[in-house]
Coordinates of C-alpha atoms and ligand atoms in Angstrom, one line a residue:
M1 CA 35.1 62.4 -4.5
S2 CA 37.7 65.3 -5.0
S3 CA 40.2 65.1 -7.7
K4 CA 42.9 65.3 -5.0
S5 CA 41.7 62.0 -3.4
R6 CA 41.4 60.5 -6.8
K7 CA 45.0 61.3 -7.4
R8 CA 46.0 59.8 -4.1
S9 CA 44.2 56.5 -4.8
G10 CA 46.1 56.0 -8.1
E11 CA 49.6 56.9 -7.0
K12 CA 51.2 54.7 -9.7
D13 CA 49.6 56.7 -12.5
E14 CA 52.5 59.2 -12.9
S15 CA 51.3 60.6 -16.3
S16 CA 47.9 61.6 -15.0
S17 CA 47.1 65.4 -14.5
D18 CA 44.7 66.7 -11.9
E19 CA 41.9 66.9 -14.4
E20 CA 42.2 63.2 -15.7
Y21 CA 39.7 60.7 -14.5
V22 CA 41.1 57.9 -12.3
P23 CA 38.8 55.1 -11.4
Y24 CA 38.5 54.1 -7.8
I25 CA 40.1 50.8 -6.9
P26 CA 39.3 49.4 -3.6
I27 CA 42.3 49.0 -1.2
K28 CA 42.1 45.2 -1.1
Q29 CA 42.4 44.9 -4.8
R30 CA 45.2 47.6 -4.8
K31 CA 47.3 45.7 -2.4
K32 CA 46.7 42.5 -4.6
M33 CA 47.8 44.4 -7.7
Q34 CA 51.0 45.6 -5.9
I35 CA 51.9 42.2 -4.9
Q36 CA 51.3 40.8 -8.4
E37 CA 53.5 43.7 -9.9
A38 CA 56.2 42.9 -7.4
E39 CA 56.0 39.3 -8.2
K40 CA 56.2 40.1 -11.9
R41 CA 59.2 42.1 -11.3
L42 CA 60.8 39.3 -9.5
G43 CA 59.9 36.8 -12.2
K44 CA 57.7 34.8 -9.9
V45 CA 54.3 34.8 -11.8
K46 CA 52.3 31.7 -11.0
P47 CA 50.5 29.6 -13.6
K48 CA 46.8 30.4 -13.7
E49 CA 45.7 26.8 -12.6
E50 CA 47.8 27.1 -9.4
E51 CA 46.5 30.5 -8.7
K52 CA 42.9 29.3 -8.9
S53 CA 43.2 26.2 -6.8
E54 CA 45.1 28.2 -4.1
S55 CA 42.5 31.0 -4.0
S56 CA 39.5 28.7 -3.4
D57 CA 38.3 30.8 -0.7
A58 CA 38.7 33.9 -2.8
P59 CA 35.6 36.2 -3.3
E60 CA 33.0 34.6 -5.5
E61 CA 33.2 37.4 -8.2
E62 CA 36.7 36.3 -9.1
D63 CA 35.4 32.7 -9.7
T64 CA 32.6 34.0 -11.9
G65 CA 34.4 36.7 -13.5
P66 CA 35.2 36.8 -17.2
K67 CA 38.6 35.2 -16.7
A68 CA 36.9 32.0 -14.9
H69 CA 37.6 29.0 -17.0
V70 CA 34.7 27.0 -15.5
S71 CA 31.3 27.8 -16.9
L72 CA 28.5 29.2 -14.7
L73 CA 26.5 26.1 -15.4
D74 CA 29.1 23.7 -14.4
Q75 CA 29.8 25.8 -11.2
H76 CA 26.0 25.7 -10.5
S77 CA 25.7 21.9 -10.8
E78 CA 28.8 21.5 -8.7
L79 CA 27.4 23.6 -6.0
K80 CA 24.0 21.7 -6.3
K81 CA 25.8 18.4 -5.9
K82 CA 27.5 19.6 -2.7
A83 CA 24.2 20.8 -1.3
Q84 CA 22.5 17.6 -2.1
V85 CA 25.2 15.7 -0.3
R86 CA 24.7 17.8 2.7
K87 CA 21.0 17.4 2.5
E88 CA 21.1 13.6 2.2
T89 CA 23.3 13.3 5.3
A90 CA 21.0 15.7 7.2
R91 CA 18.0 13.7 6.0
E92 CA 19.5 10.4 7.0
K93 CA 20.4 11.7 10.3
M94 CA 16.9 13.0 10.9
L95 CA 15.3 9.7 9.8
K96 CA 17.7 7.8 12.1
E97 CA 16.6 10.1 14.9
E98 CA 12.9 9.6 14.2
Q99 CA 13.5 5.8 14.2
K100 CA 15.1 6.0 17.6
I101 CA 12.1 8.1 19.1
L102 CA 9.8 5.6 17.5
E103 CA 11.5 2.6 19.1
S104 CA 11.4 4.4 22.5
V105 CA 7.6 4.6 22.3
A106 CA 7.0 1.1 20.8
E107 CA 5.3 -1.5 22.8
N108 CA 7.7 -4.2 24.0
K109 CA 5.6 -5.9 26.6
A110 CA 3.3 -8.4 25.0
L111 CA -0.4 -8.2 25.7
M112 CA -1.2 -11.7 27.0
G113 CA -2.9 -13.5 29.8
V114 CA -1.0 -14.2 33.0
A115 CA -1.1 -17.9 32.4
E116 CA 0.2 -17.5 28.8
L117 CA 3.0 -15.3 30.0
A118 CA 3.9 -17.7 32.7
K119 CA 4.0 -20.7 30.5
G120 CA 5.4 -18.8 27.6
I121 CA 2.5 -19.6 25.3
Q122 CA 2.6 -18.0 22.0
Y123 CA -0.2 -18.4 19.6
E124 CA 0.9 -19.0 16.1
D125 CA -2.3 -19.7 14.1
P126 CA -5.7 -17.8 14.1
I127 CA -8.7 -19.3 15.7
K128 CA -10.6 -21.8 13.5
T129 CA -14.3 -21.2 13.0
G130 CA -17.0 -23.1 11.2
W131 CA -17.6 -20.5 8.6
T132 CA -16.4 -20.7 5.0
P133 CA -17.0 -18.4 2.1
P134 CA -19.3 -19.7 -0.7
K135 CA -17.2 -22.2 -3.0
Y136 CA -17.5 -20.2 -6.1
I137 CA -15.9 -17.3 -4.3
L138 CA -13.1 -19.4 -2.9
H139 CA -12.4 -20.6 -6.4
K140 CA -12.0 -17.2 -7.8
S141 CA -8.4 -16.1 -8.5
E142 CA -6.5 -13.8 -6.2
H143 CA -6.4 -11.3 -9.2
K144 CA -10.2 -11.1 -9.0
H145 CA -10.2 -10.5 -5.4
E146 CA -7.7 -7.8 -5.9
E147 CA -10.0 -6.3 -8.6
L148 CA -12.9 -6.0 -6.2
R149 CA -10.7 -4.5 -3.5
K150 CA -9.3 -1.9 -6.0
K151 CA -12.9 -1.0 -7.2
H152 CA -13.8 -0.2 -3.5
H153 CA -10.5 1.3 -2.5
I154 CA -9.7 -1.3 0.1
L155 CA -6.2 -1.8 1.2
V156 CA -5.4 -5.1 2.8
E157 CA -2.3 -6.5 4.4
G158 CA -1.4 -9.7 6.1
E159 CA -0.8 -13.4 5.5
D160 CA -3.4 -15.6 3.6
L161 CA -5.7 -12.8 2.9
P162 CA -9.4 -13.7 3.2
P163 CA -11.5 -13.0 0.1
P164 CA -13.6 -9.8 -0.1
I165 CA -17.3 -10.5 -0.5
K166 CA -19.8 -8.0 -2.0
S167 CA -23.1 -9.1 -0.5
F168 CA -24.4 -9.8 2.9
K169 CA -26.2 -12.9 1.4
E170 CA -23.0 -14.4 0.2
M171 CA -21.7 -13.9 3.7
K172 CA -24.3 -16.4 4.7
F173 CA -26.2 -14.4 7.3
P174 CA -29.6 -15.8 8.1
R175 CA -32.7 -14.1 6.6
A176 CA -33.7 -12.6 10.0
I177 CA -30.4 -10.7 10.1
L178 CA -30.7 -9.6 6.4
N179 CA -34.3 -8.3 7.2
A180 CA -33.3 -6.5 10.3
M181 CA -30.5 -4.7 8.4
K182 CA -32.9 -3.8 5.7
H183 CA -35.0 -2.2 8.4
K184 CA -32.0 0.1 9.1
G185 CA -31.6 0.9 5.5
I186 CA -28.6 -1.5 5.2
T187 CA -28.7 -3.6 2.1
K188 CA -25.1 -3.6 0.6
P189 CA -22.0 -3.9 2.5
T190 CA -19.6 -0.9 2.7
P191 CA -15.9 -1.3 1.8
I192 CA -14.8 -2.0 5.3
Q193 CA -17.5 -4.6 5.6
I194 CA -16.8 -6.2 2.2
Q195 CA -13.4 -7.2 3.4
G196 CA -13.7 -7.0 7.2
I197 CA -16.7 -9.3 7.7
P198 CA -15.2 -12.4 5.9
A199 CA -11.9 -11.8 7.7
V200 CA -13.6 -11.9 11.1
L201 CA -16.0 -14.8 10.1
L202 CA -12.8 -16.8 9.2
G203 CA -11.5 -16.2 12.8
R204 CA -8.8 -13.8 11.8
D205 CA -7.4 -11.1 14.1
M206 CA -7.9 -7.9 12.6
I207 CA -6.8 -4.1 12.6
G208 CA -9.6 -2.2 11.0
I209 CA -8.7 1.4 9.9
A210 CA -11.8 3.1 8.7
F211 CA -13.2 6.7 8.8
T212 CA -16.1 7.2 11.1
G213 CA -19.3 6.5 9.6
S214 CA -18.0 3.8 7.3
G215 CA -20.0 1.0 8.9
K216 CA -17.2 -0.5 11.0
T217 CA -19.4 -1.4 13.9
M218 CA -21.2 -4.0 11.9
V219 CA -18.0 -5.7 11.1
F220 CA -17.6 -6.8 14.7
I221 CA -21.1 -7.0 15.7
L222 CA -22.5 -9.4 13.0
P223 CA -19.8 -12.1 13.3
I224 CA -20.0 -12.2 17.2
I225 CA -23.8 -12.6 17.0
M226 CA -23.2 -15.5 14.6
F227 CA -20.5 -17.0 16.8
S228 CA -22.7 -16.7 20.0
L229 CA -25.6 -18.2 18.1
E230 CA -23.4 -21.3 17.2
Q231 CA -22.3 -21.7 20.8
E232 CA -25.7 -21.4 22.3
K233 CA -27.1 -23.9 19.6
R234 CA -24.4 -26.4 20.7
L235 CA -24.5 -25.9 24.4
P236 CA -26.9 -23.3 26.0
F237 CA -25.4 -20.7 28.2
I238 CA -26.3 -21.3 31.9
D239 CA -26.5 -18.8 34.8
G240 CA -23.2 -17.0 35.5
E241 CA -21.7 -18.1 32.2
G242 CA -20.2 -15.8 29.6
P243 CA -19.4 -13.6 28.1
Y244 CA -18.3 -15.3 24.9
G245 CA -17.6 -12.0 23.3
L246 CA -16.3 -8.7 24.8
I247 CA -16.4 -5.3 23.3
I248 CA -14.6 -2.5 24.9
C249 CA -15.3 1.3 24.0
P250 CA -13.7 4.4 25.3
S251 CA -17.0 6.1 26.2
R252 CA -20.2 5.2 27.9
E253 CA -22.3 6.6 25.2
L254 CA -20.6 4.6 22.5
A255 CA -20.8 1.4 24.7
K256 CA -24.5 2.0 25.1
Q257 CA -25.2 2.6 21.4
T258 CA -23.2 -0.6 20.4
S259 CA -25.1 -2.7 22.9
E260 CA -28.4 -1.3 21.7
L261 CA -27.4 -2.3 18.1
I262 CA -26.5 -5.9 19.2
S263 CA -29.9 -6.2 21.0
H264 CA -31.7 -5.1 17.8
Y265 CA -30.1 -8.0 15.8
C266 CA -30.5 -10.4 18.7
K267 CA -34.3 -9.7 18.9
A268 CA -34.7 -10.1 15.3
L269 CA -33.2 -13.5 15.5
S270 CA -35.2 -14.7 18.4
A271 CA -38.4 -13.3 16.7
E272 CA -37.7 -15.8 13.9
G273 CA -37.3 -18.8 16.2
F274 CA -33.5 -18.5 16.9
P275 CA -32.4 -19.1 20.5
E276 CA -32.3 -15.9 22.5
L277 CA -29.0 -14.2 22.9
K278 CA -28.2 -11.9 25.8
C279 CA -26.1 -8.8 25.7
G280 CA -24.9 -7.0 28.9
L281 CA -23.7 -3.5 29.4
C282 CA -20.9 -2.7 31.8
I283 CA -20.4 1.1 32.1
G284 CA -19.8 3.6 34.9
G285 CA -22.3 6.2 36.0
V286 CA -25.2 3.6 36.5
P287 CA -25.8 1.2 39.5
I288 CA -23.6 -1.8 39.3
N289 CA -26.2 -4.1 40.7
D290 CA -28.6 -3.7 37.8
Q291 CA -25.7 -4.7 35.4
L292 CA -24.7 -7.5 37.7
S293 CA -28.2 -9.1 37.7
I294 CA -28.1 -9.4 34.0
I295 CA -24.6 -10.8 33.8
K296 CA -25.6 -13.4 36.5
R297 CA -28.2 -14.8 34.4
G298 CA -25.6 -15.6 31.7
V299 CA -24.6 -13.4 28.9
H300 CA -23.3 -14.0 25.3
I301 CA -21.9 -10.6 24.7
V302 CA -20.7 -7.8 26.9
V303 CA -20.0 -4.1 25.9
A304 CA -18.0 -2.3 28.4
T305 CA -15.9 0.8 29.2
P306 CA -12.6 -0.1 30.9
G307 CA -13.1 1.3 34.3
R308 CA -16.2 -0.5 35.2
L309 CA -15.0 -3.7 33.5
M310 CA -11.8 -3.7 35.5
L311 CA -13.8 -3.3 38.6
M312 CA -16.1 -6.2 37.8
L313 CA -13.3 -8.4 37.0
D314 CA -11.3 -7.5 40.0
K315 CA -14.2 -8.2 42.3
K316 CA -14.8 -11.4 40.4
M317 CA -18.3 -10.4 39.5
M318 CA -17.5 -11.5 36.0
T319 CA -14.9 -13.8 34.4
L320 CA -13.4 -14.1 31.0
D321 CA -12.9 -17.7 31.3
V322 CA -15.0 -18.6 28.3
C323 CA -14.3 -15.3 26.3
R324 CA -13.0 -16.0 22.9
Y325 CA -13.7 -12.9 21.1
L326 CA -12.3 -9.4 22.1
V327 CA -13.0 -6.0 20.3
M328 CA -11.3 -2.7 21.1
D329 CA -13.4 -0.1 19.4
E330 CA -11.9 3.4 19.0
A331 CA -8.6 1.9 20.2
D332 CA -6.5 4.9 19.7
R333 CA -8.8 6.9 21.9
M334 CA -8.6 4.2 24.5
I335 CA -4.8 4.6 24.6
D336 CA -4.9 8.4 24.4
L337 CA -7.1 8.6 27.4
G338 CA -4.7 6.5 29.5
F339 CA -6.6 3.3 29.6
E340 CA -3.5 1.4 28.3
E341 CA -2.7 -0.2 31.6
D342 CA -6.4 -1.2 32.1
V343 CA -6.4 -2.7 28.7
R344 CA -3.2 -4.7 29.7
T345 CA -4.8 -5.8 32.9
I346 CA -8.0 -7.0 31.1
F347 CA -5.8 -9.0 28.7
S348 CA -4.4 -10.8 31.7
Y349 CA -7.9 -12.2 32.6
F350 CA -8.2 -14.3 29.4
K351 CA -7.8 -18.0 29.8
G352 CA -7.2 -19.1 26.3
Q353 CA -6.6 -17.9 22.7
R354 CA -9.0 -15.1 21.6
Q355 CA -9.8 -13.6 18.4
T356 CA -8.8 -9.9 18.7
L357 CA -10.1 -7.1 16.7
L358 CA -8.8 -3.5 16.9
F359 CA -10.9 -0.7 15.3
S360 CA -10.2 2.9 14.8
A361 CA -10.7 5.8 12.6
T362 CA -7.0 6.8 13.1
M363 CA -4.3 4.4 13.7
P364 CA -1.1 6.0 14.9
K365 CA 2.2 4.1 15.1
K366 CA 1.8 3.6 18.9
I367 CA -1.4 1.7 18.4
Q368 CA -0.1 -0.4 15.6
N369 CA 2.7 -1.5 17.9
F370 CA 0.3 -2.2 20.6
A371 CA -1.8 -4.2 18.1
R372 CA 1.2 -6.2 16.9
S373 CA 2.0 -7.5 20.4
A374 CA -1.6 -8.6 21.0
L375 CA -2.7 -10.0 17.6
V376 CA -1.9 -13.3 15.8
K377 CA -1.3 -13.0 12.1
P378 CA -3.5 -9.9 11.8
V379 CA -5.2 -8.8 8.7
T380 CA -5.1 -5.0 8.3
V381 CA -8.0 -3.6 6.4
N382 CA -7.6 0.1 5.5
V383 CA -10.3 2.1 3.9
G384 CA -9.0 5.5 3.4
R385 CA -5.7 6.7 4.9
A386 CA -5.5 6.5 8.7
G387 CA -6.2 9.9 10.0
A388 CA -7.7 11.4 6.8
A389 CA -11.2 12.8 7.0
S390 CA -13.9 11.6 4.8
Q391 CA -14.3 13.6 1.6
N392 CA -18.1 13.7 2.1
I393 CA -17.4 16.6 4.6
I394 CA -17.0 20.2 3.5
Q395 CA -14.4 21.6 5.9
E396 CA -14.5 25.3 6.5
V397 CA -12.0 27.0 8.6
E398 CA -12.7 30.5 9.9
Y399 CA -10.7 33.0 11.7
V400 CA -12.7 34.3 14.6
K401 CA -11.3 36.3 17.5
Q402 CA -11.7 34.7 20.9
E403 CA -14.2 37.1 22.2
A404 CA -16.3 37.0 19.1
K405 CA -16.7 33.3 19.0
I406 CA -19.7 32.6 21.1
C407 CA -21.9 35.1 19.2
Y408 CA -20.5 33.9 15.9
I409 CA -21.9 30.4 16.6
L410 CA -25.5 31.8 16.2
E411 CA -24.6 33.1 12.7
C412 CA -23.1 29.7 11.8
L413 CA -26.1 28.0 12.9
Q414 CA -27.7 29.5 9.9
K415 CA -25.6 27.6 7.4
T416 CA -27.6 24.4 7.5
S417 CA -30.8 23.0 9.0
P418 CA -30.6 21.1 12.4
P419 CA -29.3 18.9 13.9
V420 CA -26.1 20.6 14.6
L421 CA -23.2 19.5 16.9
V422 CA -21.1 22.1 18.6
F423 CA -17.8 20.9 20.2
A424 CA -15.6 22.6 22.8
E425 CA -12.5 21.5 24.5
R426 CA -13.4 22.6 27.9
K427 CA -16.4 21.9 30.2
Q428 CA -16.8 25.5 31.2
D429 CA -17.1 26.5 27.5
V430 CA -19.6 23.8 26.8
D431 CA -21.7 25.2 29.8
A432 CA -21.2 28.9 28.5
I433 CA -22.3 28.1 24.9
H434 CA -25.2 26.1 26.1
E435 CA -26.5 28.9 28.3
Y436 CA -25.9 31.5 25.5
L437 CA -27.8 29.4 23.0
L438 CA -30.8 28.8 25.4
L439 CA -30.9 32.7 26.1
K440 CA -31.2 33.1 22.4
G441 CA -34.0 30.7 22.2
V442 CA -32.1 27.8 20.5
E443 CA -33.3 24.4 21.5
A444 CA -30.0 23.0 22.7
V445 CA -28.7 20.3 25.1
A446 CA -25.2 19.7 26.4
I447 CA -23.1 16.9 27.6
H448 CA -19.7 16.7 29.2
G449 CA -17.9 14.6 31.8
G450 CA -19.0 16.9 34.6
K451 CA -22.7 16.0 34.1
D452 CA -24.3 12.9 35.6
Q453 CA -24.9 9.9 33.5
E454 CA -28.7 10.3 33.6
E455 CA -28.6 13.9 32.2
R456 CA -25.9 12.7 29.6
S457 CA -28.1 10.0 28.4
R458 CA -31.4 12.2 28.4
S459 CA -29.7 14.8 26.4
V460 CA -28.3 12.3 23.8
E461 CA -31.6 10.7 23.5
Q462 CA -33.5 14.1 23.0
F463 CA -31.0 15.0 20.4
K464 CA -31.2 11.7 18.5
K465 CA -35.0 11.8 18.5
F466 CA -34.7 15.4 16.9
E467 CA -36.4 17.0 19.9
K468 CA -33.4 19.2 20.3
D469 CA -31.6 21.0 17.5
V470 CA -28.2 21.6 18.9
L471 CA -26.0 19.4 21.0
V472 CA -23.1 21.1 22.6
A473 CA -20.4 18.8 23.9
T474 CA -16.9 18.0 24.8
D475 CA -14.9 15.2 23.0
V476 CA -17.2 12.8 24.8
A477 CA -19.6 13.0 21.9
S478 CA -16.9 12.7 19.2
K479 CA -16.0 9.1 19.5
G480 CA -18.2 6.8 17.5
L481 CA -21.5 8.2 18.5
D482 CA -24.0 7.7 15.7
F483 CA -26.3 10.6 14.9
P484 CA -26.9 9.7 11.3
E485 CA -28.4 13.1 10.1
I486 CA -26.0 15.7 11.6
Q487 CA -25.9 18.4 9.0
H488 CA -23.1 20.5 10.6
V489 CA -20.4 20.2 13.0
I490 CA -19.1 23.5 14.6
N491 CA -15.7 23.4 16.3
Y492 CA -15.8 26.3 18.8
D493 CA -12.2 25.6 19.2
M494 CA -9.5 23.7 17.3
P495 CA -8.8 20.3 19.3
E496 CA -5.2 20.1 20.7
D497 CA -4.5 17.2 18.3
I498 CA -5.5 16.6 14.9
E499 CA -6.9 13.1 15.4
N500 CA -9.6 14.6 17.5
Y501 CA -10.5 16.9 14.8
V502 CA -10.8 14.1 12.4
H503 CA -13.1 12.2 15.1
R504 CA -15.2 15.4 15.6
I505 CA -16.0 16.2 12.0
G506 CA -16.6 12.5 11.3
R507 CA -20.0 13.1 13.2
T508 CA -21.3 14.5 10.0
G509 CA -21.0 13.4 6.4
R510 CA -21.8 9.7 7.3
C511 CA -23.0 7.1 5.0
G512 CA -22.5 8.9 1.8
N513 CA -24.4 12.1 2.9
T514 CA -22.7 15.4 2.7
G515 CA -22.0 17.4 5.8
I516 CA -20.4 20.7 6.8
A517 CA -17.8 21.2 9.5
T518 CA -16.9 24.8 10.5
T519 CA -13.9 25.3 12.7
F520 CA -13.0 28.5 14.5
I521 CA -9.3 29.3 14.7
N522 CA -7.4 32.2 16.0
K523 CA -3.9 33.3 17.4
A524 CA -4.5 31.1 20.4
V525 CA -4.1 27.9 18.3
E526 CA -0.6 26.3 18.3
E527 CA 1.3 26.6 15.1
S528 CA 1.9 22.8 14.8
V529 CA -1.8 22.1 15.1
L530 CA -2.5 24.6 12.3
L531 CA 0.1 23.0 10.1
D532 CA -1.6 19.7 10.6
L533 CA -4.9 21.3 9.8
K534 CA -3.5 22.8 6.7
H535 CA -2.0 19.7 5.3
L536 CA -5.3 17.6 6.2
L537 CA -7.2 20.1 4.3
I538 CA -5.0 19.8 1.3
E539 CA -5.1 16.0 1.5
A540 CA -8.9 16.0 1.7
K541 CA -9.0 18.4 -1.3
Q542 CA -10.6 21.2 0.6
K543 CA -10.3 25.0 0.3
V544 CA -7.2 26.3 2.4
P545 CA -8.0 29.7 3.7
P546 CA -5.3 32.3 2.9
F547 CA -4.2 32.7 6.5
L548 CA -3.4 29.0 6.6
A549 CA -2.0 28.8 3.1
N550 CA 0.4 31.7 3.8
M551 CA 1.7 29.9 7.0
E552 CA 5.3 28.6 6.2
S553 CA 7.1 27.0 8.8
E554 CA 10.8 25.9 9.1
N555 CA 9.4 22.4 9.9
E556 CA 7.3 22.2 6.6
K557 CA 10.4 21.7 4.5
F558 CA 11.2 18.5 6.5
L559 CA 7.7 17.0 5.9
D560 CA 8.7 15.0 2.8
I561 CA 12.2 13.7 3.7
G562 CA 11.3 10.1 3.2
G563 CA 9.8 7.5 5.4
E564 CA 6.1 8.2 6.3
V565 CA 4.6 11.6 5.3
G566 CA 4.1 13.6 8.4
C567 CA 4.3 12.3 12.0
S568 CA 4.8 8.6 12.5
Y569 CA 3.5 8.8 16.1
C570 CA 0.3 10.7 15.9
G571 CA -0.3 10.7 12.3
G572 CA -0.5 14.5 11.9
L573 CA 0.5 15.7 8.4
G574 CA 2.0 19.0 9.3
H575 CA 5.0 17.9 11.5
R576 CA 7.5 15.1 12.0
I577 CA 7.6 12.9 15.0
T578 CA 10.6 15.0 16.3
D579 CA 8.2 17.9 16.7
C580 CA 5.1 16.0 17.8
P581 CA 3.2 18.1 20.4
K582 CA 1.2 15.0 21.6
L583 CA 4.3 12.9 22.2
E584 CA 5.8 15.9 24.0
A585 CA 2.8 16.3 26.2
L586 CA 2.7 12.6 27.0
Q587 CA 6.4 12.6 28.0
T588 CA 6.0 15.7 30.1
K589 CA 3.1 14.0 31.8
Q590 CA 5.0 10.8 32.3
A591 CA 8.0 12.7 33.6
Q592 CA 5.7 14.4 36.1
G593 CA 4.4 11.0 37.1
I594 CA 0.7 12.2 36.8
G595 CA -1.7 9.2 36.9
R596 CA -4.4 8.6 34.6
R597 CA -7.2 10.0 36.9
D598 CA -5.3 13.1 37.5
Y599 CA -4.9 13.5 33.8
L600 CA -8.6 13.0 33.1
A601 CA -9.6 15.3 35.9
T602 CA -7.4 18.2 34.4
G603 CA -6.9 17.0 30.9
S604 CA -8.5 18.2 27.7
A605 CA -10.5 15.0 27.1
D606 CA -13.0 15.9 29.9
Y607 CA -14.7 12.4 30.0
Ligands
AMP1 P1 -20.3 3.2 12.1 O1 -19.1 3.5 11.2 O2 -20.2 1.7 12.4 O3 -20.4 4.0 13.2 O4 -21.6 3.2 11.2 C1 -22.2 4.5 11.0 C2 -23.6 4.4 10.4 O5 -23.6 3.7 9.1 C3 -24.7 3.7 11.3 O6 -25.8 4.5 11.3 C4 -25.0 2.4 10.5 O7 -26.4 2.0 10.6 C5 -24.8 2.8 9.1 N1 -24.4 1.6 8.2 C6 -23.6 0.7 8.5 N2 -23.5 -0.3 7.5 C7 -24.1 0.3 6.5 C8 -24.3 -0.1 5.1 N3 -23.8 -1.3 4.6 N4 -25.1 0.6 4.4 C9 -25.7 1.7 4.9 N5 -25.6 2.2 6.1 C10 -24.7 1.5 7.0

């Protein structure tokens, strides 16, 4: 700056010469100084206090300047308080908004039979059974029961909690069953069995939340076998009678597996002189007449998928007149797949009170609401947070470019010995991977909804018998299918929702074994899914790769605003219900009025 200009800027400095240094004062401050001078001259100087309060919107440096009488610390805490109040109201607003959304998706219609609805019948008490726990267990204090639950990390909720029992013998199963279990390597109950089996044997409705591979199938299979046995002994089933127990599964493969397991125990019983129990299978993709001829001879238990079951009920090929036991396995998948309306209709066929059991690896709010409308004084047994993956699984997430994925599978196959499961969302991808692996000489089979049932069954069978090393599949193989020795699950793509991811990786690391899950991700994966994955990895104490760890989203800061952690609709940990992609997709589909079958034909599930 020239001395001339300096001179100009300090006009009031009369004594200054050209050479003297005059500091530069900004025009705003100069004006203020002029006003203050003028006021002084007129004798209108304001007291400091007044000046300060009036100039509350003055620049910050004035407040914090040396003349400020409030300490920096006080100012800081004042500002913090204000921010807190703002944050609190924003939080409350958000929680309220979430509550509203949740209410809008909640189940209001009760799941009941038509007669019950018409007569306004409401069941208040659970069904009574002839089973009681051993006396010495009944006489134990609640404190002792709680200790046992704690030891096995069992969370249980409900009225009049049934006692946990830590051996199958004390659950009073006959020797034939105990031996048949031993045959399968089952000697001691798993946590879900410790609490779940006594609850079911006592006739209680139950919501079972357990990670896949926890042994939940036995929780509903063993009691229904015992109840059927009791009925058969009392009054043998005649032609066309039954079923007494109904088990509904979301996929044909799961239904088949469950019915085979039931048959295993029924055969073991009749081999020891107990009456013969019959189990029917009602699934699509196989001739209905074969199934019908079995049912016509009278069945104690039926395992079914919703579509075929609806058809048989509708055509009066089967009735639920004497059915007193209903299980919905993988209930969350069932609702996701759009079977909700079918399940409602199935409920309407019941003639009396039934014992209802709902099982799932994940239990989003929507299903909990669904359960509440159908269950009587339910006991909720939770072994592991709903939605969390088993800690026996080492989860590896790798960034692989879209075009490199198929070749990289070959490299990944080297990580472990077979059998390996490869999952892909789309049927076309399953076919492409299958073809590529066959070309490279890998013993692989594939299943998806586009293949006929015979081929699907054959592939699963070969894979189970270790005749094939790799099974490539859509999510049809991710639900409940039991391949005990799977070493490695490869996710060719990240599923659209995190629940599916939990189901998929749950195919490995079962029954205390350790397994590996490798997941390919890249730019094509949606941010919200990646955030869910990141938080799931953190929760399961897994390594979070840097590209996920570095991901920071606006939404993340709202994750812990109170209420439930993460999304109360789908259980995802990386977002709130207000940003739930699953709910959004559902609402869009509902708005477009797309029916279930259209959804299945084009949707990601590919059943
Ligand atoms: P699930 O979670 O019902 O699909 O069961 C997965 C696997 O666990 C099946 O292979 C069962 O045979 C096995 N399993 C079930 N209960 C037990 C148990 N108490 N001890 C050892 N293995 C079990």
